[in-house]
Coordinates of C-alpha atoms and ligand atoms in Angstrom, one line a residue:
M1 CA -16.3 -15.8 17.4
V2 CA -16.3 -14.5 21.0
E3 CA -19.4 -12.8 22.3
V4 CA -18.5 -9.8 24.5
N5 CA -20.1 -9.7 27.9
V6 CA -21.4 -6.2 28.6
S7 CA -23.4 -7.0 31.8
D8 CA -21.3 -4.6 33.9
F9 CA -22.6 -1.8 31.8
S10 CA -26.3 -2.5 32.2
R11 CA -28.5 0.5 32.7
S12 CA -31.7 1.9 31.4
L13 CA -32.7 4.8 29.3
S14 CA -34.5 6.5 32.2
D15 CA -31.1 6.9 33.9
Y16 CA -30.2 9.4 31.2
E17 CA -33.4 11.5 31.6
P18 CA -31.8 14.1 34.0
I19 CA -29.2 14.8 31.3
I20 CA -31.2 14.6 28.1
G21 CA -34.8 15.5 29.3
S22 CA -38.0 13.6 29.2
D23 CA -39.0 14.5 25.6
E24 CA -35.9 12.9 24.2
V25 CA -36.5 9.8 26.3
K26 CA -40.0 9.6 24.9
T27 CA -38.8 10.0 21.3
I28 CA -36.3 7.2 21.7
M29 CA -38.9 4.9 23.3
S30 CA -41.4 5.5 20.5
L31 CA -38.7 4.7 17.9
A32 CA -37.7 1.6 19.8
E33 CA -41.2 0.4 19.9
R34 CA -41.2 0.2 16.1
V35 CA -38.3 -2.3 16.1
R36 CA -39.0 -4.1 19.4
G37 CA -37.4 -7.5 19.4
A38 CA -35.3 -6.9 16.3
K39 CA -32.1 -8.9 16.4
V40 CA -29.0 -6.8 15.8
I41 CA -25.5 -8.3 15.7
H42 CA -22.5 -6.0 15.9
V43 CA -19.1 -7.5 14.8
S44 CA -15.8 -5.7 15.7
A45 CA -12.1 -6.6 15.9
T46 CA -11.5 -6.0 19.6
P47 CA -13.5 -5.8 22.8
Y48 CA -11.3 -2.9 24.2
G49 CA -8.7 -0.4 23.3
G50 CA -10.3 2.1 20.9
G51 CA -13.3 4.2 20.0
V52 CA -15.3 1.3 18.5
A53 CA -15.2 -0.8 21.6
E54 CA -15.8 2.3 23.7
I55 CA -19.1 2.9 21.9
L56 CA -20.3 -0.7 21.7
K57 CA -19.7 -1.2 25.5
S58 CA -22.5 1.3 26.1
L59 CA -24.6 1.1 22.9
V60 CA -25.2 -2.7 23.2
P61 CA -26.7 -2.7 26.8
L62 CA -28.6 0.5 26.1
S63 CA -30.2 -0.9 23.0
R64 CA -31.2 -4.0 24.9
S65 CA -32.8 -1.9 27.6
V66 CA -35.2 -0.4 25.0
G67 CA -36.2 -3.8 23.7
L68 CA -33.8 -4.8 21.0
N69 CA -32.1 -8.2 20.9
V70 CA -28.5 -7.2 20.5
K71 CA -25.3 -9.2 20.4
W72 CA -21.7 -8.0 20.1
E73 CA -19.1 -10.4 18.8
V74 CA -15.4 -10.0 18.1
I75 CA -13.6 -11.9 15.5
V76 CA -11.0 -14.5 16.3
A77 CA -7.7 -13.9 14.5
D78 CA -3.9 -14.3 14.8
P79 CA -1.2 -11.6 15.0
D80 CA -0.4 -11.9 11.3
F81 CA -3.9 -11.0 10.5
F82 CA -3.8 -7.9 12.7
R83 CA -0.5 -6.9 11.2
T84 CA -2.1 -6.9 7.8
T85 CA -5.3 -5.1 9.0
K86 CA -3.1 -2.4 10.6
R87 CA -1.5 -1.9 7.3
I88 CA -4.9 -1.8 5.6
H89 CA -5.9 0.8 8.2
N90 CA -2.8 2.9 7.5
A91 CA -3.3 2.6 3.8
L92 CA -6.9 3.7 4.0
Q93 CA -5.8 6.7 6.1
G94 CA -3.6 7.7 3.2
D95 CA -0.3 5.9 3.5
M96 CA 0.4 5.5 -0.2
E97 CA 3.6 3.4 0.2
I98 CA 1.7 0.3 1.3
K99 CA 1.1 -2.6 -1.1
L100 CA -0.5 -5.7 0.2
T101 CA 1.1 -9.0 -0.8
E102 CA -0.8 -12.0 -2.2
E103 CA -0.2 -13.9 1.0
E104 CA -1.5 -11.1 3.1
I105 CA -4.7 -10.8 1.1
H106 CA -5.2 -14.6 1.1
H107 CA -4.8 -14.7 4.9
Y108 CA -7.1 -11.7 5.4
L109 CA -9.8 -13.5 3.4
E110 CA -9.2 -16.9 5.1
V111 CA -9.8 -15.4 8.5
A112 CA -13.0 -13.7 7.3
K113 CA -14.1 -17.1 5.9
K114 CA -13.5 -18.9 9.2
N115 CA -15.2 -16.2 11.2
A116 CA -18.2 -16.2 8.8
S117 CA -18.8 -19.9 9.5
E118 CA -18.6 -19.4 13.2
L119 CA -20.8 -16.3 13.5
D120 CA -24.4 -16.4 14.3
L121 CA -25.8 -14.4 11.4
E122 CA -29.5 -15.1 11.8
G123 CA -30.6 -11.6 12.7
D124 CA -32.4 -8.6 11.3
V125 CA -29.4 -6.3 11.0
V126 CA -25.7 -7.2 11.0
V127 CA -23.4 -4.3 11.7
I128 CA -19.8 -4.9 10.7
H129 CA -17.3 -2.4 12.2
D130 CA -14.2 -1.2 10.3
P131 CA -12.0 -3.1 7.7
Q132 CA -10.9 -6.0 9.9
P133 CA -14.2 -8.1 9.6
L134 CA -15.3 -6.4 6.3
P135 CA -15.0 -9.4 3.9
I136 CA -17.1 -11.7 6.2
I137 CA -20.1 -10.8 4.0
K138 CA -18.6 -12.6 1.1
F139 CA -18.6 -15.9 2.9
V140 CA -22.0 -16.0 4.4
T141 CA -24.1 -18.8 2.9
K142 CA -27.5 -17.6 4.0
R143 CA -28.1 -13.9 3.8
S144 CA -31.4 -13.1 5.5
S145 CA -30.3 -10.0 7.4
S146 CA -29.6 -6.4 6.3
W147 CA -25.9 -5.9 6.3
V148 CA -24.3 -2.7 7.3
W149 CA -20.6 -1.7 7.2
R150 CA -19.9 0.9 9.8
C151 CA -16.6 2.5 8.7
H152 CA -15.1 4.7 11.5
I153 CA -12.2 5.9 9.5
D154 CA -11.7 8.6 6.9
L155 CA -11.9 7.1 3.4
A156 CA -11.7 10.3 1.5
N157 CA -8.2 9.7 0.2
P158 CA -7.3 6.1 0.4
N159 CA -4.3 4.3 -1.0
P160 CA -5.8 3.2 -4.4
S161 CA -4.1 -0.2 -4.5
V162 CA -5.6 -1.3 -1.1
W163 CA -8.9 0.4 -1.8
T164 CA -9.3 -1.5 -5.0
I165 CA -9.0 -4.8 -3.0
L166 CA -11.6 -3.8 -0.4
K167 CA -14.1 -2.0 -2.6
P168 CA -15.9 -5.1 -4.0
Y169 CA -16.7 -6.2 -0.4
V170 CA -17.9 -2.7 0.5
L171 CA -20.3 -2.8 -2.5
M172 CA -21.9 -6.1 -1.2
Y173 CA -23.4 -4.3 1.8
D174 CA -27.0 -3.0 2.0
A175 CA -25.9 0.1 3.8
L176 CA -22.8 2.0 4.8
V177 CA -22.3 4.3 7.8
F178 CA -19.7 7.0 7.9
T179 CA -18.9 9.7 10.5
M180 CA -18.8 12.6 8.0
E181 CA -20.1 13.2 4.5
T182 CA -16.5 13.9 3.3
Y183 CA -15.5 10.3 4.3
V184 CA -17.7 8.7 1.7
P185 CA -15.5 7.4 -1.2
R186 CA -16.7 9.0 -4.4
D187 CA -16.6 5.8 -6.4
V188 CA -19.1 4.0 -4.1
K189 CA -22.5 3.7 -5.6
G190 CA -25.3 1.3 -4.7
P191 CA -25.6 0.8 -0.9
K192 CA -27.6 3.3 1.2
V193 CA -25.3 5.7 3.0
F194 CA -26.0 7.0 6.5
I195 CA -24.0 9.7 8.3
R196 CA -23.7 9.0 12.0
R197 CA -21.6 10.9 14.5
P198 CA -20.0 8.8 17.3
S199 CA -20.8 9.6 20.9
I200 CA -19.8 9.1 24.5
D201 CA -21.7 7.6 27.4
P202 CA -22.0 10.1 30.3
L203 CA -22.8 7.4 32.8
S204 CA -19.9 5.0 31.9
P205 CA -17.0 4.5 34.3
K206 CA -15.0 6.6 31.8
N207 CA -17.3 9.6 32.0
K208 CA -19.3 9.4 35.2
P209 CA -18.8 12.1 37.8
L210 CA -15.9 11.6 40.3
S211 CA -15.4 13.3 43.6
P212 CA -12.3 15.4 44.3
S213 CA -11.0 12.8 46.7
E214 CA -11.3 10.0 44.1
I215 CA -9.4 12.2 41.5
L216 CA -6.7 13.0 44.1
R217 CA -6.2 9.3 44.9
V218 CA -5.5 8.6 41.3
L219 CA -3.0 11.5 40.9
N220 CA -1.2 10.3 44.1
R221 CA -1.1 6.8 42.8
Y222 CA 0.8 7.9 39.7
D223 CA 2.9 10.5 41.5
V224 CA 1.4 13.5 39.6
D225 CA 1.4 16.7 41.6
P226 CA -2.2 18.0 42.0
D227 CA -0.9 21.5 42.8
R228 CA 0.8 22.1 39.4
P229 CA -0.7 22.5 35.9
I230 CA -1.3 19.3 34.0
L231 CA -1.3 18.8 30.3
G232 CA -3.1 15.6 29.4
Q233 CA -3.4 13.4 26.3
V234 CA -5.3 10.1 26.0
S235 CA -4.6 8.0 22.9
R236 CA -3.5 4.7 21.5
F237 CA 0.3 4.8 20.8
D238 CA -0.1 5.3 17.1
R239 CA 1.7 7.5 14.5
W240 CA -1.5 9.2 13.5
K241 CA -2.0 10.5 17.0
D242 CA 1.4 12.1 16.8
P243 CA 2.7 11.3 20.3
L244 CA 6.2 12.8 19.5
G245 CA 4.4 16.1 18.5
V246 CA 2.8 16.1 21.9
I247 CA 6.2 16.0 23.6
D248 CA 7.5 18.7 21.3
T249 CA 4.5 20.9 22.3
F250 CA 5.1 20.2 26.0
K251 CA 8.7 21.2 25.7
L252 CA 7.5 24.6 24.3
V253 CA 4.9 24.9 27.1
K254 CA 7.6 24.2 29.7
E255 CA 9.6 27.2 28.5
K256 CA 6.8 29.4 29.6
I257 CA 5.3 27.4 32.5
P258 CA 8.3 25.6 34.1
D259 CA 6.2 23.7 36.6
A260 CA 3.9 22.2 34.0
Q261 CA 3.5 18.4 33.9
L262 CA 2.6 16.1 31.0
V263 CA 0.5 13.0 31.4
M264 CA 0.2 10.8 28.3
M265 CA -2.2 7.8 28.7
G266 CA -2.3 5.1 26.1
V267 CA -3.7 1.6 25.8
F268 CA -2.4 -1.4 24.0
A269 CA -5.2 -2.9 21.9
Y270 CA -4.4 -6.4 20.6
D271 CA -5.5 -5.4 17.1
D272 CA -2.8 -2.7 17.0
P273 CA 0.6 -4.4 16.6
E274 CA 2.4 -1.0 16.2
G275 CA 1.4 0.1 19.7
V276 CA 4.4 -1.2 21.5
K277 CA 6.8 0.3 19.0
W278 CA 5.2 3.7 19.3
Y279 CA 5.1 3.5 23.1
R280 CA 8.9 2.8 23.1
R281 CA 9.6 5.6 20.7
T282 CA 7.6 8.0 22.8
V283 CA 9.3 7.0 26.0
K284 CA 12.7 7.4 24.3
Y285 CA 11.8 10.8 22.8
A286 CA 10.8 12.0 26.3
E287 CA 14.1 10.9 27.9
G288 CA 15.7 13.5 30.0
L289 CA 12.6 15.7 30.1
K290 CA 11.3 16.4 33.6
D291 CA 7.7 15.9 34.7
V292 CA 6.6 13.6 31.9
H293 CA 4.4 10.6 32.9
I294 CA 3.7 8.1 30.1
L295 CA 1.1 5.6 31.4
T296 CA -0.5 2.6 29.9
D297 CA -3.1 -0.1 30.8
H298 CA 0.0 -2.1 31.9
D299 CA 0.4 0.5 34.7
G300 CA -3.2 0.0 35.7
V301 CA -4.7 2.8 33.7
G302 CA -8.3 1.9 32.9
D303 CA -11.5 3.8 32.4
Y304 CA -11.6 5.1 35.9
E305 CA -8.0 6.5 35.8
V306 CA -8.6 8.0 32.3
N307 CA -11.7 9.7 33.7
A308 CA -9.7 11.1 36.7
F309 CA -6.9 12.4 34.5
Q310 CA -9.3 14.0 32.0
R311 CA -10.9 15.8 35.0
A312 CA -7.6 16.7 36.6
S313 CA -5.9 18.1 33.5
T314 CA -5.7 21.8 33.2
V315 CA -5.7 21.4 29.4
I316 CA -6.1 18.3 27.2
V317 CA -4.4 18.1 23.8
Q318 CA -5.2 15.9 20.8
L319 CA -2.7 16.6 18.0
S320 CA -3.8 13.9 15.6
I321 CA -2.5 13.9 12.1
R322 CA -5.5 11.8 11.0
E323 CA -8.6 11.2 13.1
G324 CA -11.9 9.4 12.5
F325 CA -13.7 11.3 15.1
G326 CA -11.6 11.4 18.3
L327 CA -13.9 10.4 21.1
V328 CA -11.3 11.6 23.6
V329 CA -12.1 15.2 22.6
S330 CA -15.7 14.8 23.6
E331 CA -14.7 12.9 26.7
A332 CA -12.6 15.8 27.9
L333 CA -15.1 18.5 26.9
W334 CA -17.9 16.6 28.8
K335 CA -15.8 17.0 31.9
G336 CA -15.5 20.7 31.3
T337 CA -11.8 20.4 30.5
P338 CA -10.6 22.7 27.7
V339 CA -9.1 21.1 24.7
V340 CA -6.5 22.2 22.1
A341 CA -6.6 19.9 19.1
T342 CA -5.7 19.7 15.4
R343 CA -8.1 20.3 12.5
A344 CA -8.1 16.6 11.7
G345 CA -11.1 14.4 10.7
G346 CA -14.0 14.7 13.1
I347 CA -12.3 17.0 15.6
P348 CA -13.7 20.2 14.2
L349 CA -17.2 18.8 14.7
Q350 CA -16.5 18.9 18.4
I351 CA -14.3 22.0 18.7
I352 CA -15.7 25.2 17.5
D353 CA -12.5 27.3 17.5
G354 CA -12.5 29.8 20.3
V355 CA -15.9 28.7 21.6
T356 CA -15.6 25.1 22.8
G357 CA -11.8 24.8 22.6
Y358 CA -9.0 25.8 20.3
L359 CA -8.1 24.3 16.9
V360 CA -4.6 24.3 15.5
D361 CA -3.1 23.1 12.2
I362 CA -1.6 19.6 12.0
R363 CA 2.0 19.6 13.2
D364 CA 1.8 23.3 14.2
Y365 CA 3.3 22.7 17.7
I366 CA 4.2 26.4 18.2
T367 CA 0.5 27.5 18.0
A368 CA -0.6 24.4 20.0
A369 CA 1.8 25.4 22.8
K370 CA 0.8 29.0 22.7
R371 CA -2.9 28.0 23.1
V372 CA -2.1 25.6 25.9
V373 CA -0.1 28.3 27.8
E374 CA -3.0 30.8 27.3
L375 CA -5.4 28.4 28.8
M376 CA -3.1 27.5 31.7
K377 CA -2.6 31.2 32.5
R378 CA -6.2 32.2 32.2
P379 CA -8.4 30.0 34.3
W380 CA -11.5 32.1 33.5
L381 CA -11.0 31.4 29.8
A382 CA -10.4 27.7 30.4
R383 CA -13.7 27.7 32.4
I384 CA -15.7 29.4 29.6
L385 CA -14.4 27.1 26.8
G386 CA -14.8 24.0 29.0
S387 CA -18.4 24.8 29.9
N388 CA -19.3 25.6 26.3
G389 CA -17.7 22.3 25.3
R390 CA -19.7 20.4 27.8
E391 CA -23.0 21.8 26.5
H392 CA -22.0 21.2 22.9
V393 CA -21.3 17.5 23.8
R394 CA -24.6 17.3 25.8
R395 CA -26.5 18.4 22.7
N396 CA -24.7 16.5 20.1
F397 CA -22.4 13.7 21.2
L398 CA -24.1 11.6 23.8
I399 CA -24.8 7.9 23.4
T400 CA -28.6 8.5 23.6
R401 CA -28.4 10.5 20.3
L402 CA -26.5 7.6 18.7
L403 CA -29.1 5.1 20.0
R404 CA -31.8 7.3 18.4
D405 CA -29.8 7.4 15.1
Y406 CA -29.3 3.6 15.1
L407 CA -33.0 3.0 15.8
R408 CA -33.9 5.2 12.8
M409 CA -31.5 3.2 10.7
H410 CA -32.9 -0.1 11.9
I411 CA -36.4 1.1 11.1
D412 CA -35.3 2.0 7.6
L413 CA -33.5 -1.3 7.1
V414 CA -35.9 -3.8 8.7
S415 CA -38.6 -3.4 6.2
N416 CA -42.2 -4.7 6.9
V417 CA -41.4 -4.6 10.6
A418 CA -45.0 -4.7 11.6
T419 CA -45.7 -7.9 9.6
R420 CA -42.7 -9.8 10.9
P421 CA -43.8 -12.2 13.6
Q422 CA -40.3 -12.4 15.2
L423 CA -40.3 -8.7 15.9
R424 CA -43.3 -8.6 18.1
Ligands
UDP1 N1 -8.6 5.0 25.6 C1 -8.5 4.5 26.9 N2 -7.3 4.4 27.4 C2 -6.2 4.8 26.8 C3 -6.3 5.4 25.5 C4 -7.5 5.5 24.9 O1 -9.5 4.1 27.5 O2 -5.1 4.7 27.4 C5 -10.0 5.2 25.0 C6 -10.4 6.7 25.0 O3 -10.8 7.1 26.3 C7 -11.5 6.6 23.9 C8 -11.0 5.6 23.0 O4 -10.0 4.8 23.7 O5 -12.7 6.3 24.5 C9 -10.3 6.2 21.8 O6 -11.2 6.6 20.9 P1 -10.9 7.7 19.8 O7 -12.1 7.9 18.9 O8 -10.3 8.9 20.4 O9 -9.6 7.1 18.9 P2 -9.4 5.6 18.3 O10 -8.5 4.9 19.2 O11 -10.7 5.0 18.0 O12 -8.6 6.0 17.0

């Protein structure tokens, strides 16, 4: 087990008061008081590179700032394990072709067993994120904590052969957390179910305000012209994010707006072995096309650069085929940048069509391009949708709301809080 150091992100709840108001701060503080000192352990697969890490980077220090004793640990595993868990991820998202081998299942469980013996599980609540560390629960010898499985992906229509393998572990949990009601598998009965929307941190390096000169410096560094329209996309290189569809859409946009530029940013998470393959396919697919910038963390694209590009983009697209929530949509909207995105997973929670952005059908690149062109040609429309989007995110998808939701769940799970000496 490796504990993730989040000291760079320390901040206090009062820093958020100008954004969320003093009443909300008071509500959160009074909830936090009821679980003061509770030990909460989050376990995930990777410390960077996707939505889960993005949330924990902020949620962990913020929870500490209101008096909880929170740890975040990532599992230790080898590439074979991550190849299998990527296949599990794809199968749960609906790839019906996948069938796990005996060897894969054996190794998946071996890694869980090893991590279970190395993890400090002496807490009040243990929150396991996603399928990679799911079976750890089976191998814990002493189970004094409440165990929660936080599933960030859509389980509505999983590959039955893979789901059958995972389901017994899911049923061992005290509680399950999903992003949407529709993600809860129909055949899961027993554990408590909580519905919790993900959220973004308005004060993180990814989302904090940047000055025009800071943004310009980033554009110059990557040779992107600040005087021409920019279509942006921020996503892992993954088939479910449809990177080739983004390029198809851009080609159509280019026919109407010849000086448009495309900036695709992607990160290589080490738990995603398909990232390099999809990066190469994307670069190859864009060959010969002018004004396409495909950038990764290997080019120095980190939180700050993503922040700058999300602000500099004229329009952001997210054309996912499957999507758990799609934090990148809220990130762009928070910056007042209009978004055109597919009706996939949690995206419609964030985009109210025609009000906070535009929704298009999955793989409908013609409509996606039409909407992008419309927004590029009508700055007044882009401004209205962007500002509605920002307000929608402020009300619904900020980290402080997630903290409040987690506190409520902890209160629910940590029974007899008042009588537990270690909590005071
Ligand atoms: N991200 C990033 N750099 C990249 C690509 C993605 O920092 O090059 C971040 C992105 O800003 C967001 C998260 O990774 O915070 C992706 O979360 P999302 O929910 O959109 O998708 P997931 O990767 O979890 O499927």
